[in-house]
Short mmCIF file of C-alpha atoms in Angstrom, two decimals:
data_model
loop_
_atom_site.label_atom_id
_atom_site.label_comp_id
_atom_site.label_asym_id
_atom_site.label_seq_id
_atom_site.Cartn_x
_atom_site.Cartn_y
_atom_site.Cartn_z
CA MET A 20 11.49 -10.81 -21.82
CA SER A 21 10.07 -7.98 -21.68
CA VAL A 22 8.44 -6.91 -24.72
CA VAL A 23 8.59 -2.92 -23.89
CA LYS A 24 12.03 -1.13 -24.85
CA SER A 25 12.69 0.52 -21.54
CA PRO A 26 14.66 3.99 -21.49
CA LEU A 27 16.69 2.53 -18.09
CA SER A 28 19.62 0.69 -18.20
CA ASP A 29 19.37 -2.68 -17.48
CA ALA A 30 20.61 -1.75 -13.65
CA ASP A 31 18.65 1.46 -13.22
CA LEU A 32 15.71 -1.51 -14.70
CA LYS A 33 16.37 -3.86 -11.80
CA THR A 34 16.47 -1.15 -8.83
CA VAL A 35 13.36 0.18 -10.04
CA GLY A 36 12.05 -2.33 -11.33
CA GLY A 37 12.42 -4.14 -7.55
CA ALA A 38 11.19 -0.70 -6.18
CA LEU A 39 8.18 -1.07 -7.96
CA GLN A 40 7.47 -4.53 -7.82
CA GLY A 41 7.80 -4.14 -3.41
CA ALA A 42 5.70 -0.83 -3.84
CA LEU A 43 2.56 -3.28 -5.22
CA VAL A 44 2.38 -5.88 -2.96
CA ASP A 45 2.78 -3.73 -0.03
CA LEU A 46 -0.28 -1.91 -1.76
CA VAL A 47 -2.47 -5.03 -3.21
CA ASP A 48 -1.63 -6.14 0.76
CA LEU A 49 -3.22 -2.88 2.73
CA GLY A 50 -5.99 -2.96 -0.28
CA LEU A 51 -6.67 -6.76 0.96
CA VAL A 52 -5.94 -6.37 5.07
CA ALA A 53 -8.07 -3.06 4.72
CA LYS A 54 -11.21 -4.68 3.72
CA GLN A 55 -10.84 -7.37 5.90
CA VAL A 56 -10.99 -5.64 8.95
CA HIS A 57 -13.05 -3.15 7.18
CA TRP A 58 -16.06 -6.51 7.25
CA ASN A 59 -15.22 -7.34 10.69
CA VAL A 60 -14.89 -4.15 12.92
CA VAL A 61 -17.67 -3.89 15.69
CA GLY A 62 -17.77 -1.57 18.70
CA PRO A 63 -18.61 2.30 19.56
CA ARG A 64 -17.08 3.48 16.66
CA PHE A 65 -17.65 1.41 14.30
CA ARG A 66 -19.52 3.28 11.14
CA SER A 67 -16.48 6.03 11.31
CA VAL A 68 -13.41 3.08 11.15
CA HIS A 69 -15.47 1.00 8.94
CA LEU A 70 -15.31 4.54 6.83
CA GLN A 71 -11.91 5.21 7.32
CA LEU A 72 -11.04 1.43 6.04
CA ASP A 73 -12.53 1.98 2.62
CA GLU A 74 -10.91 4.97 1.98
CA VAL A 75 -7.25 3.10 2.31
CA VAL A 76 -8.97 0.37 0.32
CA ASP A 77 -9.58 3.34 -2.16
CA THR A 78 -6.13 4.50 -2.06
CA ALA A 79 -4.35 1.35 -2.26
CA ARG A 80 -6.42 0.19 -5.25
CA GLN A 81 -6.06 3.30 -6.87
CA HIS A 82 -2.25 3.37 -6.63
CA SER A 83 -1.60 -0.10 -6.68
CA ASP A 84 -2.40 0.17 -10.49
CA ILE A 85 -0.89 3.12 -11.12
CA VAL A 86 2.72 1.04 -9.75
CA ALA A 87 1.76 -1.20 -12.19
CA GLU A 88 0.82 0.13 -14.91
CA ARG A 89 4.28 2.20 -14.18
CA ALA A 90 6.55 -0.63 -14.20
CA SER A 91 4.97 -2.16 -17.24
CA ALA A 92 5.88 0.42 -18.84
CA ILE A 93 9.16 0.78 -18.26
CA GLY A 94 9.78 -2.70 -18.92
CA VAL A 95 8.38 -4.48 -15.88
CA ALA A 96 5.35 -7.23 -16.09
CA PRO A 97 4.39 -6.46 -12.50
CA ASP A 98 3.23 -9.87 -10.41
CA GLY A 99 -0.11 -8.60 -8.25
CA ARG A 100 -0.28 -12.56 -7.69
CA ALA A 101 -1.82 -14.05 -4.11
CA ALA A 102 1.31 -16.50 -4.00
CA THR A 103 3.75 -13.52 -4.90
CA VAL A 104 1.67 -11.07 -2.30
CA ALA A 105 1.35 -13.09 0.77
CA ALA A 106 5.58 -14.24 0.16
CA GLN A 107 6.49 -10.81 -0.20
CA SER A 108 3.96 -8.43 1.74
CA ALA A 109 5.40 -5.67 4.41
CA ILE A 110 1.99 -6.55 6.16
CA GLY A 111 1.95 -9.00 9.38
CA ALA A 112 -1.47 -11.06 9.53
CA VAL A 113 -4.63 -9.76 11.05
CA PRO A 114 -6.69 -11.51 13.47
CA ASP A 115 -9.25 -13.20 12.39
CA GLY A 116 -12.99 -13.06 13.38
CA TRP A 117 -14.11 -10.01 14.81
CA ILE A 118 -11.84 -6.90 15.70
CA LYS A 119 -12.40 -4.35 18.40
CA ASP A 120 -12.51 -1.01 16.23
CA GLY A 121 -9.31 0.46 18.97
CA ASP A 122 -7.46 -3.29 17.78
CA ALA A 123 -8.42 -1.85 14.53
CA VAL A 124 -7.73 0.47 14.37
CA GLN A 125 -4.31 0.05 15.32
CA THR A 126 -3.68 -3.24 12.87
CA LEU A 127 -3.72 -0.07 10.51
CA VAL A 128 -1.51 2.15 12.35
CA ASP A 129 0.99 -0.85 12.09
CA ALA A 130 0.50 -1.91 9.00
CA LEU A 131 0.30 1.48 7.27
CA GLY A 132 4.07 2.40 9.06
CA ALA A 133 5.40 -1.17 7.80
CA VAL A 134 4.72 0.22 4.29
CA ILE A 135 5.35 3.85 4.65
CA GLY A 136 8.42 2.28 5.95
CA ARG A 137 9.26 0.36 3.43
CA MET A 138 7.94 3.10 0.37
CA ARG A 139 10.49 5.75 2.21
CA GLU A 140 13.49 3.40 0.94
CA ARG A 141 11.92 3.05 -2.48
CA VAL A 142 11.54 6.63 -2.57
CA THR A 143 15.77 6.91 -1.97
CA ALA A 144 16.72 4.02 -4.00
CA THR A 145 14.93 5.62 -7.20
CA ALA A 146 15.78 9.31 -7.06
CA ASP A 147 19.14 8.67 -9.22
CA PRO A 148 17.62 6.07 -11.87
CA ASP A 149 14.16 7.16 -12.54
CA PRO A 150 12.27 10.65 -11.12
CA VAL A 151 9.64 9.71 -12.46
CA SER A 152 8.91 6.44 -10.80
CA GLN A 153 10.01 7.90 -7.07
CA ASP A 154 7.36 10.83 -7.70
CA ILE A 155 4.77 8.27 -8.71
CA LEU A 156 6.23 6.86 -5.15
CA ILE A 157 6.42 10.17 -3.13
CA GLY A 158 2.76 10.76 -4.06
CA LEU A 159 1.96 7.89 -3.26
CA THR A 160 3.59 7.48 0.60
CA ALA A 161 1.91 10.87 1.28
CA ASP A 162 -1.14 9.25 0.60
CA LEU A 163 -0.79 6.77 3.20
CA GLU A 164 1.01 8.90 5.34
CA LYS A 165 -2.54 11.04 5.85
CA HIS A 166 -3.61 7.71 6.40
CA ALA A 167 -1.14 6.83 8.62
CA TRP A 168 -1.85 10.30 11.27
CA MET A 169 -5.86 9.54 10.92
CA PHE A 170 -5.38 6.81 11.95
CA GLN A 171 -3.02 7.44 15.56
CA ALA A 172 -5.87 10.58 15.93
CA GLU A 173 -8.04 7.63 16.07
CA SER A 174 -6.14 6.07 19.09
CA ALA A 175 -4.88 8.84 20.63
#
């Protein structure tokens, strides 16, 4: 049941709704992963990595809200519940306990890489059925790729 009438056909709504839902799940998990690493990072680059992680959290949270609201606007109920995120995220497990700064950087490089790969698939999938949603996904992918570049430069 949808209380919002979608401007998209049923087939397009299924494609775009799936892309937005998947993006939401990955963004929620990315924010959680970055915050978990942020709390546990240690090492000589602690401060710079700690602050950089908060930038990723802010980006993930901002874009997750935009994505969820776009889903709602086209008649798809967004699902950011913990169980949904845990079951559907592309991001691997984060080690528990203290995380050395170099390992923290690699954890984010891996997480961002997984999410960016799926975002690029979503950009392609939404091109024809909904350029408006595609535009949102393009913008957020650009922001994630900037973070990925910066973390990769940390590990060079």
